[in-house]
Amino acid sequence: GGMNVRRVEDLRAWQLTYKFKLAVYRLLRESRIAHDRDLRIQIRKSAASAVSQIEEGFARFYPKDNGRMVVAARASFKECLGHHRDAVDLEYITEDALAEKEALARPALREIAGYLDYLQSEEAERNARRIKEKRIERRRRRSKIKDSDEEPRTENAEGEPGNPEPETGTGES
């Protein structure tokens, strides 16, 4: 499958949602929305949630759990667009500004929909099962090595005992 992504930042759905969030933040600073505390907070929260829910989903092991978070991200995204419509109705922003945001939202929502299709697929389930089996196998081999080891090991060369992927997240602080 085409979903061999190591980090959430590599996901197109995340990238485009993040880009949308930054554009929203810019609009909040530069428009009359800035003076409406309640609307400003609602818009900022929904834009930020869309991004953080994709991140939180990515951290879940099971595709169905991830999928539920991505569904929530899509809802936050649409909520954010709804608040933009409200900003037009309140004459804080123009129809053009809304159209600009909608144009930015379209490819992001398309990516989110595709990502969701994948997460809800048989393929995603199969991949998750395969990864889990590999993990269990690795742990079994590891404990066999430990049992046959006479000397106490002072250092764990394989990362944390509970860390399924010792090679990820290195070189970043």
Short mmCIF file of N, CA and C in Angstrom, two decimals:
data_model
loop_
_atom_site.label_atom_id
_atom_site.label_comp_id
_atom_site.label_asym_id
_atom_site.label_seq_id
_atom_site.Cartn_x
_atom_site.Cartn_y
_atom_site.Cartn_z
N GLY A 1 0.82 -1.21 0.00
CA GLY A 1 0.00 0.00 0.00
C GLY A 1 0.85 1.25 0.00
N GLY A 2 0.28 2.38 -0.39
CA GLY A 2 1.03 3.61 -0.47
C GLY A 2 1.03 4.38 0.83
N MET A 3 0.83 3.69 1.94
CA MET A 3 0.73 4.40 3.21
C MET A 3 1.89 4.09 4.15
N ASN A 4 3.08 4.01 3.61
CA ASN A 4 4.21 3.72 4.49
C ASN A 4 4.83 5.03 4.97
N VAL A 5 4.16 5.64 5.94
CA VAL A 5 4.56 6.95 6.41
C VAL A 5 5.16 6.82 7.81
N ARG A 6 6.37 7.35 7.98
CA ARG A 6 7.07 7.22 9.27
C ARG A 6 6.64 8.27 10.28
N ARG A 7 6.41 9.49 9.78
CA ARG A 7 6.08 10.59 10.69
C ARG A 7 4.81 11.28 10.22
N VAL A 8 4.07 11.82 11.16
CA VAL A 8 2.80 12.45 10.80
C VAL A 8 3.04 13.61 9.82
N GLU A 9 4.21 14.28 9.95
CA GLU A 9 4.50 15.42 9.07
C GLU A 9 4.65 15.00 7.60
N ASP A 10 4.84 13.70 7.36
CA ASP A 10 4.95 13.22 5.98
C ASP A 10 3.59 12.99 5.33
N LEU A 11 2.53 13.01 6.12
CA LEU A 11 1.18 12.79 5.60
C LEU A 11 0.69 14.02 4.86
N ARG A 12 0.24 13.84 3.62
CA ARG A 12 -0.32 14.98 2.87
C ARG A 12 -1.53 15.59 3.61
N ALA A 13 -2.35 14.74 4.21
CA ALA A 13 -3.52 15.25 4.94
C ALA A 13 -3.08 16.20 6.05
N TRP A 14 -2.01 15.83 6.76
CA TRP A 14 -1.50 16.69 7.83
C TRP A 14 -0.93 17.98 7.25
N GLN A 15 -0.11 17.86 6.20
CA GLN A 15 0.55 19.03 5.59
C GLN A 15 -0.47 20.08 5.15
N LEU A 16 -1.52 19.63 4.46
CA LEU A 16 -2.50 20.59 3.92
C LEU A 16 -3.39 21.16 5.03
N THR A 17 -3.66 20.37 6.05
CA THR A 17 -4.45 20.86 7.18
C THR A 17 -3.65 21.89 7.98
N TYR A 18 -2.35 21.62 8.11
CA TYR A 18 -1.46 22.55 8.81
C TYR A 18 -1.35 23.88 8.05
N LYS A 19 -1.23 23.77 6.73
CA LYS A 19 -1.16 24.96 5.88
C LYS A 19 -2.44 25.79 6.02
N PHE A 20 -3.58 25.11 6.07
CA PHE A 20 -4.87 25.78 6.28
C PHE A 20 -4.88 26.50 7.63
N LYS A 21 -4.40 25.81 8.67
CA LYS A 21 -4.37 26.40 10.01
C LYS A 21 -3.56 27.70 10.01
N LEU A 22 -2.39 27.68 9.38
CA LEU A 22 -1.55 28.89 9.35
C LEU A 22 -2.24 30.04 8.62
N ALA A 23 -2.96 29.71 7.54
CA ALA A 23 -3.70 30.74 6.81
C ALA A 23 -4.82 31.31 7.68
N VAL A 24 -5.46 30.44 8.45
CA VAL A 24 -6.51 30.88 9.38
C VAL A 24 -5.93 31.83 10.43
N TYR A 25 -4.79 31.47 10.99
CA TYR A 25 -4.15 32.32 11.99
C TYR A 25 -3.83 33.70 11.41
N ARG A 26 -3.37 33.70 10.18
CA ARG A 26 -3.05 34.97 9.51
C ARG A 26 -4.31 35.83 9.38
N LEU A 27 -5.40 35.19 8.95
CA LEU A 27 -6.67 35.90 8.79
C LEU A 27 -7.15 36.46 10.14
N LEU A 28 -6.96 35.68 11.21
CA LEU A 28 -7.39 36.13 12.54
C LEU A 28 -6.64 37.41 12.94
N ARG A 29 -5.37 37.47 12.57
CA ARG A 29 -4.57 38.67 12.91
C ARG A 29 -4.95 39.88 12.06
N GLU A 30 -5.27 39.61 10.78
CA GLU A 30 -5.37 40.72 9.82
C GLU A 30 -6.79 41.18 9.53
N SER A 31 -7.80 40.51 10.10
CA SER A 31 -9.18 40.88 9.79
C SER A 31 -9.89 41.44 11.02
N ARG A 32 -11.14 41.84 10.82
CA ARG A 32 -11.92 42.37 11.93
C ARG A 32 -12.33 41.28 12.92
N ILE A 33 -12.12 40.01 12.56
CA ILE A 33 -12.39 38.91 13.50
C ILE A 33 -11.56 39.12 14.78
N ALA A 34 -10.40 39.75 14.61
CA ALA A 34 -9.50 39.98 15.74
C ALA A 34 -10.20 40.65 16.91
N HIS A 35 -11.23 41.46 16.62
CA HIS A 35 -11.91 42.22 17.68
C HIS A 35 -13.08 41.46 18.32
N ASP A 36 -13.42 40.29 17.75
CA ASP A 36 -14.52 39.49 18.29
C ASP A 36 -13.93 38.29 19.02
N ARG A 37 -13.80 38.44 20.34
CA ARG A 37 -13.09 37.44 21.13
C ARG A 37 -13.67 36.03 20.97
N ASP A 38 -15.00 35.91 21.10
CA ASP A 38 -15.64 34.59 21.05
C ASP A 38 -15.42 33.90 19.70
N LEU A 39 -15.69 34.63 18.64
CA LEU A 39 -15.53 34.03 17.31
C LEU A 39 -14.07 33.68 17.04
N ARG A 40 -13.19 34.59 17.46
CA ARG A 40 -11.75 34.36 17.26
C ARG A 40 -11.32 33.06 17.94
N ILE A 41 -11.76 32.86 19.18
CA ILE A 41 -11.41 31.65 19.93
C ILE A 41 -11.98 30.40 19.25
N GLN A 42 -13.24 30.48 18.81
CA GLN A 42 -13.87 29.32 18.15
C GLN A 42 -13.12 28.94 16.87
N ILE A 43 -12.76 29.96 16.10
CA ILE A 43 -12.06 29.69 14.83
C ILE A 43 -10.68 29.10 15.10
N ARG A 44 -9.98 29.71 16.07
CA ARG A 44 -8.63 29.23 16.36
C ARG A 44 -8.65 27.80 16.88
N LYS A 45 -9.60 27.51 17.79
CA LYS A 45 -9.69 26.17 18.37
C LYS A 45 -10.01 25.12 17.31
N SER A 46 -10.96 25.41 16.43
CA SER A 46 -11.35 24.40 15.44
C SER A 46 -10.23 24.16 14.43
N ALA A 47 -9.50 25.21 14.06
CA ALA A 47 -8.37 25.04 13.13
C ALA A 47 -7.25 24.23 13.77
N ALA A 48 -6.95 24.54 15.03
CA ALA A 48 -5.90 23.83 15.75
C ALA A 48 -6.29 22.38 16.00
N SER A 49 -7.56 22.14 16.31
CA SER A 49 -8.04 20.79 16.57
C SER A 49 -7.92 19.90 15.35
N ALA A 50 -8.22 20.46 14.17
CA ALA A 50 -8.13 19.66 12.95
C ALA A 50 -6.72 19.07 12.82
N VAL A 51 -5.71 19.89 13.12
CA VAL A 51 -4.32 19.43 13.04
C VAL A 51 -4.00 18.44 14.17
N SER A 52 -4.34 18.80 15.40
CA SER A 52 -3.94 17.95 16.53
C SER A 52 -4.68 16.61 16.54
N GLN A 53 -5.90 16.58 15.99
CA GLN A 53 -6.63 15.30 15.94
C GLN A 53 -6.00 14.35 14.91
N ILE A 54 -5.47 14.89 13.81
CA ILE A 54 -4.75 14.05 12.86
C ILE A 54 -3.49 13.50 13.54
N GLU A 55 -2.81 14.35 14.30
CA GLU A 55 -1.60 13.93 15.03
C GLU A 55 -1.92 12.87 16.06
N GLU A 56 -3.00 13.08 16.80
CA GLU A 56 -3.37 12.13 17.84
C GLU A 56 -3.76 10.79 17.22
N GLY A 57 -4.48 10.84 16.12
CA GLY A 57 -4.86 9.61 15.42
C GLY A 57 -3.64 8.84 14.97
N PHE A 58 -2.68 9.56 14.43
CA PHE A 58 -1.45 8.94 13.92
C PHE A 58 -0.71 8.19 15.01
N ALA A 59 -0.85 8.65 16.24
CA ALA A 59 -0.17 8.02 17.37
C ALA A 59 -0.87 6.74 17.84
N ARG A 60 -2.09 6.51 17.35
CA ARG A 60 -2.83 5.30 17.73
C ARG A 60 -2.37 4.14 16.87
N PHE A 61 -2.29 2.95 17.46
CA PHE A 61 -1.80 1.81 16.69
C PHE A 61 -2.85 1.28 15.72
N TYR A 62 -4.09 1.12 16.19
CA TYR A 62 -5.09 0.48 15.35
C TYR A 62 -5.71 1.47 14.37
N PRO A 63 -5.78 1.07 13.08
CA PRO A 63 -6.33 1.96 12.05
C PRO A 63 -7.73 2.49 12.39
N LYS A 64 -8.56 1.65 13.03
CA LYS A 64 -9.92 2.11 13.35
C LYS A 64 -9.89 3.24 14.39
N ASP A 65 -8.99 3.15 15.36
CA ASP A 65 -8.83 4.22 16.36
C ASP A 65 -8.33 5.49 15.69
N ASN A 66 -7.35 5.32 14.82
CA ASN A 66 -6.81 6.44 14.05
C ASN A 66 -7.95 7.06 13.23
N GLY A 67 -8.72 6.21 12.57
CA GLY A 67 -9.84 6.67 11.74
C GLY A 67 -10.83 7.53 12.51
N ARG A 68 -11.14 7.11 13.74
CA ARG A 68 -12.08 7.90 14.55
C ARG A 68 -11.55 9.31 14.80
N MET A 69 -10.23 9.42 15.04
CA MET A 69 -9.63 10.74 15.26
C MET A 69 -9.64 11.56 13.97
N VAL A 70 -9.45 10.90 12.84
CA VAL A 70 -9.44 11.61 11.55
C VAL A 70 -10.86 12.10 11.22
N VAL A 71 -11.87 11.32 11.58
CA VAL A 71 -13.27 11.76 11.42
C VAL A 71 -13.50 13.02 12.26
N ALA A 72 -12.96 13.02 13.49
CA ALA A 72 -13.09 14.19 14.37
C ALA A 72 -12.35 15.39 13.76
N ALA A 73 -11.19 15.13 13.15
CA ALA A 73 -10.41 16.21 12.51
C ALA A 73 -11.21 16.83 11.37
N ARG A 74 -11.87 15.97 10.58
CA ARG A 74 -12.68 16.48 9.47
C ARG A 74 -13.83 17.33 9.99
N ALA A 75 -14.44 16.91 11.09
CA ALA A 75 -15.53 17.68 11.69
C ALA A 75 -15.03 19.04 12.18
N SER A 76 -13.85 19.07 12.81
CA SER A 76 -13.26 20.33 13.27
C SER A 76 -12.98 21.26 12.10
N PHE A 77 -12.46 20.68 11.03
CA PHE A 77 -12.15 21.43 9.81
C PHE A 77 -13.42 22.10 9.28
N LYS A 78 -14.50 21.31 9.19
CA LYS A 78 -15.77 21.84 8.65
C LYS A 78 -16.38 22.86 9.60
N GLU A 79 -16.19 22.63 10.90
CA GLU A 79 -16.67 23.59 11.90
C GLU A 79 -15.96 24.93 11.68
N CYS A 80 -14.65 24.86 11.43
CA CYS A 80 -13.86 26.07 11.20
C CYS A 80 -14.39 26.84 9.98
N LEU A 81 -14.71 26.12 8.92
CA LEU A 81 -15.28 26.78 7.73
C LEU A 81 -16.64 27.40 8.04
N GLY A 82 -17.42 26.74 8.88
CA GLY A 82 -18.71 27.28 9.29
C GLY A 82 -18.55 28.61 10.03
N HIS A 83 -17.53 28.67 10.89
CA HIS A 83 -17.25 29.92 11.62
C HIS A 83 -16.83 31.03 10.65
N HIS A 84 -16.14 30.66 9.57
CA HIS A 84 -15.75 31.64 8.56
C HIS A 84 -16.99 32.21 7.86
N ARG A 85 -17.97 31.34 7.61
CA ARG A 85 -19.24 31.80 7.03
C ARG A 85 -19.89 32.82 7.97
N ASP A 86 -19.82 32.54 9.27
CA ASP A 86 -20.35 33.44 10.28
C ASP A 86 -19.62 34.79 10.22
N ALA A 87 -18.32 34.73 10.03
CA ALA A 87 -17.52 35.96 9.93
C ALA A 87 -17.94 36.80 8.72
N VAL A 88 -18.35 36.14 7.63
CA VAL A 88 -18.88 36.87 6.46
C VAL A 88 -20.21 37.51 6.84
N ASP A 89 -21.08 36.73 7.50
CA ASP A 89 -22.39 37.24 7.89
C ASP A 89 -22.28 38.44 8.82
N LEU A 90 -21.23 38.44 9.65
CA LEU A 90 -21.00 39.56 10.57
C LEU A 90 -20.24 40.71 9.90
N GLU A 91 -19.92 40.52 8.63
CA GLU A 91 -19.17 41.50 7.83
C GLU A 91 -17.77 41.78 8.38
N TYR A 92 -17.16 40.73 8.96
CA TYR A 92 -15.77 40.84 9.40
C TYR A 92 -14.82 40.52 8.24
N ILE A 93 -15.26 39.62 7.38
CA ILE A 93 -14.46 39.27 6.19
C ILE A 93 -15.37 39.26 4.96
N THR A 94 -14.76 39.33 3.80
CA THR A 94 -15.52 39.37 2.55
C THR A 94 -15.83 37.95 2.06
N GLU A 95 -16.78 37.85 1.13
CA GLU A 95 -17.07 36.58 0.45
C GLU A 95 -15.79 36.04 -0.20
N ASP A 96 -14.98 36.95 -0.73
CA ASP A 96 -13.73 36.55 -1.39
C ASP A 96 -12.78 35.87 -0.41
N ALA A 97 -12.68 36.43 0.79
CA ALA A 97 -11.80 35.85 1.81
C ALA A 97 -12.28 34.45 2.18
N LEU A 98 -13.60 34.28 2.25
CA LEU A 98 -14.17 32.97 2.54
C LEU A 98 -13.87 32.00 1.39
N ALA A 99 -14.05 32.48 0.16
CA ALA A 99 -13.79 31.64 -1.01
C ALA A 99 -12.33 31.17 -1.04
N GLU A 100 -11.44 32.08 -0.62
CA GLU A 100 -10.01 31.75 -0.55
C GLU A 100 -9.77 30.60 0.44
N LYS A 101 -10.40 30.69 1.60
CA LYS A 101 -10.26 29.65 2.62
C LYS A 101 -10.85 28.34 2.11
N GLU A 102 -11.99 28.42 1.44
CA GLU A 102 -12.62 27.20 0.93
C GLU A 102 -11.75 26.54 -0.14
N ALA A 103 -11.08 27.37 -0.94
CA ALA A 103 -10.18 26.83 -1.97
C ALA A 103 -8.99 26.11 -1.33
N LEU A 104 -8.54 26.64 -0.21
CA LEU A 104 -7.43 26.04 0.53
C LEU A 104 -7.91 24.75 1.22
N ALA A 105 -9.16 24.76 1.65
CA ALA A 105 -9.72 23.62 2.38
C ALA A 105 -9.99 22.42 1.47
N ARG A 106 -10.38 22.68 0.23
CA ARG A 106 -10.79 21.58 -0.66
C ARG A 106 -9.75 20.47 -0.81
N PRO A 107 -8.50 20.81 -1.20
CA PRO A 107 -7.52 19.72 -1.33
C PRO A 107 -7.22 19.03 0.00
N ALA A 108 -7.25 19.77 1.09
CA ALA A 108 -7.00 19.18 2.42
C ALA A 108 -8.10 18.18 2.75
N LEU A 109 -9.35 18.56 2.53
CA LEU A 109 -10.47 17.67 2.83
C LEU A 109 -10.47 16.45 1.91
N ARG A 110 -10.01 16.64 0.66
CA ARG A 110 -9.86 15.49 -0.25
C ARG A 110 -8.82 14.51 0.28
N GLU A 111 -7.69 15.03 0.74
CA GLU A 111 -6.63 14.18 1.32
C GLU A 111 -7.12 13.46 2.56
N ILE A 112 -7.85 14.19 3.40
CA ILE A 112 -8.39 13.59 4.63
C ILE A 112 -9.34 12.44 4.26
N ALA A 113 -10.18 12.66 3.25
CA ALA A 113 -11.13 11.63 2.81
C ALA A 113 -10.39 10.39 2.31
N GLY A 114 -9.32 10.60 1.54
CA GLY A 114 -8.52 9.48 1.03
C GLY A 114 -7.83 8.72 2.14
N TYR A 115 -7.31 9.46 3.10
CA TYR A 115 -6.64 8.88 4.26
C TYR A 115 -7.63 8.03 5.05
N LEU A 116 -8.83 8.56 5.21
CA LEU A 116 -9.88 7.87 5.93
C LEU A 116 -10.27 6.58 5.20
N ASP A 117 -10.40 6.65 3.88
CA ASP A 117 -10.70 5.45 3.09
C ASP A 117 -9.66 4.38 3.36
N TYR A 118 -8.39 4.79 3.38
CA TYR A 118 -7.33 3.82 3.65
C TYR A 118 -7.47 3.23 5.05
N LEU A 119 -7.65 4.10 6.06
CA LEU A 119 -7.71 3.64 7.45
C LEU A 119 -8.88 2.69 7.69
N GLN A 120 -9.94 2.84 6.90
CA GLN A 120 -11.11 1.98 7.08
C GLN A 120 -11.06 0.75 6.18
N SER A 121 -9.93 0.56 5.47
CA SER A 121 -9.81 -0.53 4.51
C SER A 121 -9.27 -1.81 5.15
N GLU A 122 -9.47 -2.92 4.44
CA GLU A 122 -8.91 -4.21 4.84
C GLU A 122 -7.39 -4.12 4.85
N GLU A 123 -6.84 -3.40 3.87
CA GLU A 123 -5.39 -3.29 3.74
C GLU A 123 -4.76 -2.72 5.01
N ALA A 124 -5.38 -1.69 5.55
CA ALA A 124 -4.86 -1.05 6.76
C ALA A 124 -4.88 -2.05 7.92
N GLU A 125 -5.98 -2.81 8.03
CA GLU A 125 -6.09 -3.83 9.07
C GLU A 125 -4.99 -4.88 8.92
N ARG A 126 -4.79 -5.33 7.68
CA ARG A 126 -3.75 -6.34 7.42
C ARG A 126 -2.37 -5.82 7.79
N ASN A 127 -2.07 -4.59 7.38
CA ASN A 127 -0.77 -3.99 7.70
C ASN A 127 -0.55 -3.92 9.21
N ALA A 128 -1.58 -3.50 9.94
CA ALA A 128 -1.48 -3.38 11.39
C ALA A 128 -1.22 -4.75 12.03
N ARG A 129 -1.95 -5.76 11.54
CA ARG A 129 -1.75 -7.13 12.05
C ARG A 129 -0.32 -7.60 11.80
N ARG A 130 0.17 -7.32 10.60
CA ARG A 130 1.52 -7.77 10.24
C ARG A 130 2.57 -7.11 11.13
N ILE A 131 2.42 -5.82 11.35
CA ILE A 131 3.36 -5.08 12.21
C ILE A 131 3.32 -5.66 13.62
N LYS A 132 2.10 -5.94 14.10
CA LYS A 132 1.95 -6.46 15.46
C LYS A 132 2.63 -7.83 15.60
N GLU A 133 2.44 -8.69 14.59
CA GLU A 133 3.08 -10.01 14.62
C GLU A 133 4.59 -9.90 14.64
N LYS A 134 5.11 -8.99 13.82
CA LYS A 134 6.56 -8.77 13.79
C LYS A 134 7.07 -8.34 15.16
N ARG A 135 6.32 -7.44 15.81
CA ARG A 135 6.70 -6.95 17.13
C ARG A 135 6.77 -8.09 18.14
N ILE A 136 5.72 -8.92 18.13
CA ILE A 136 5.64 -10.04 19.06
C ILE A 136 6.82 -10.98 18.82
N GLU A 137 7.09 -11.25 17.55
CA GLU A 137 8.21 -12.12 17.18
C GLU A 137 9.54 -11.54 17.68
N ARG A 138 9.72 -10.23 17.48
CA ARG A 138 10.95 -9.56 17.94
C ARG A 138 11.10 -9.68 19.45
N ARG A 139 9.98 -9.47 20.18
CA ARG A 139 10.03 -9.56 21.63
C ARG A 139 10.37 -10.97 22.09
N ARG A 140 9.79 -11.96 21.40
CA ARG A 140 10.08 -13.36 21.77
C ARG A 140 11.56 -13.67 21.58
N ARG A 141 12.10 -13.24 20.43
CA ARG A 141 13.52 -13.47 20.17
C ARG A 141 14.37 -12.78 21.22
N ARG A 142 13.96 -11.57 21.56
CA ARG A 142 14.71 -10.78 22.53
C ARG A 142 14.74 -11.45 23.90
N SER A 143 13.59 -11.99 24.34
CA SER A 143 13.56 -12.60 25.67
C SER A 143 14.32 -13.93 25.67
N LYS A 144 14.34 -14.62 24.53
CA LYS A 144 15.16 -15.84 24.41
C LYS A 144 16.63 -15.50 24.62
N ILE A 145 17.07 -14.42 23.97
CA ILE A 145 18.46 -13.99 24.09
C ILE A 145 18.75 -13.65 25.55
N LYS A 146 17.84 -12.93 26.19
CA LYS A 146 18.02 -12.55 27.59
C LYS A 146 18.13 -13.78 28.49
N ASP A 147 17.26 -14.78 28.27
CA ASP A 147 17.25 -15.99 29.10
C ASP A 147 18.56 -16.76 28.99
N SER A 148 19.13 -16.78 27.77
CA SER A 148 20.37 -17.55 27.57
C SER A 148 21.59 -16.74 28.01
N ASP A 149 21.38 -15.51 28.37
CA ASP A 149 22.46 -14.63 28.78
C ASP A 149 22.78 -14.87 30.26
N GLU A 150 24.00 -15.32 30.54
CA GLU A 150 24.37 -15.58 31.93
C GLU A 150 24.63 -14.28 32.68
N GLU A 151 25.39 -13.38 32.02
CA GLU A 151 25.74 -12.14 32.70
C GLU A 151 24.57 -11.17 32.68
N PRO A 152 24.40 -10.44 33.76
CA PRO A 152 23.34 -9.43 33.77
C PRO A 152 23.68 -8.33 32.77
N ARG A 153 22.69 -7.90 32.02
CA ARG A 153 22.96 -6.86 31.01
C ARG A 153 22.78 -5.50 31.64
N THR A 154 23.79 -4.67 31.49
CA THR A 154 23.69 -3.33 32.07
C THR A 154 23.04 -2.38 31.09
N GLU A 155 23.24 -2.64 29.80
CA GLU A 155 22.71 -1.72 28.81
C GLU A 155 21.71 -2.41 27.89
N ASN A 156 20.68 -1.71 27.58
CA ASN A 156 19.70 -2.25 26.64
C ASN A 156 19.98 -1.65 25.27
N ALA A 157 20.59 -2.43 24.41
CA ALA A 157 21.01 -1.92 23.10
C ALA A 157 19.83 -1.74 22.16
N GLU A 158 18.68 -2.27 22.55
CA GLU A 158 17.56 -2.24 21.62
C GLU A 158 16.54 -1.16 21.92
N GLY A 159 16.94 -0.14 22.63
CA GLY A 159 15.98 0.90 22.96
C GLY A 159 15.19 0.49 24.20
N GLU A 160 14.16 1.24 24.51
CA GLU A 160 13.35 0.92 25.68
C GLU A 160 12.66 -0.42 25.47
N PRO A 161 12.43 -1.17 26.54
CA PRO A 161 11.80 -2.47 26.39
C PRO A 161 10.43 -2.39 25.72
N GLY A 162 9.68 -1.35 26.01
CA GLY A 162 8.35 -1.26 25.43
C GLY A 162 8.33 -0.54 24.09
N ASN A 163 9.49 -0.15 23.60
CA ASN A 163 9.54 0.63 22.37
C ASN A 163 9.52 -0.27 21.15
N PRO A 164 8.40 -0.28 20.41
CA PRO A 164 8.27 -1.20 19.28
C PRO A 164 9.21 -0.88 18.13
N GLU A 165 9.56 0.39 17.95
CA GLU A 165 10.37 0.79 16.80
C GLU A 165 11.57 1.59 17.28
N PRO A 166 12.62 0.94 17.73
CA PRO A 166 13.77 1.67 18.28
C PRO A 166 14.38 2.66 17.28
N GLU A 167 14.19 2.39 15.97
CA GLU A 167 14.87 3.25 15.00
C GLU A 167 14.16 4.56 14.74
N THR A 168 12.92 4.73 15.23
CA THR A 168 12.21 5.98 14.95
C THR A 168 12.53 7.03 16.00
N GLY A 169 12.37 8.28 15.61
CA GLY A 169 12.48 9.37 16.55
C GLY A 169 13.90 9.66 16.98
N THR A 170 14.89 9.13 16.25
CA THR A 170 16.26 9.44 16.64
C THR A 170 16.74 10.70 15.93
N GLY A 171 17.68 11.34 16.52
CA GLY A 171 18.27 12.54 15.89
C GLY A 171 17.38 13.76 16.01
N GLU A 172 16.33 13.66 16.77
CA GLU A 172 15.47 14.83 16.95
C GLU A 172 15.33 15.11 18.43
N SER A 173 15.41 16.40 18.78
CA SER A 173 15.22 16.69 20.20
C SER A 173 14.11 17.70 20.34
#
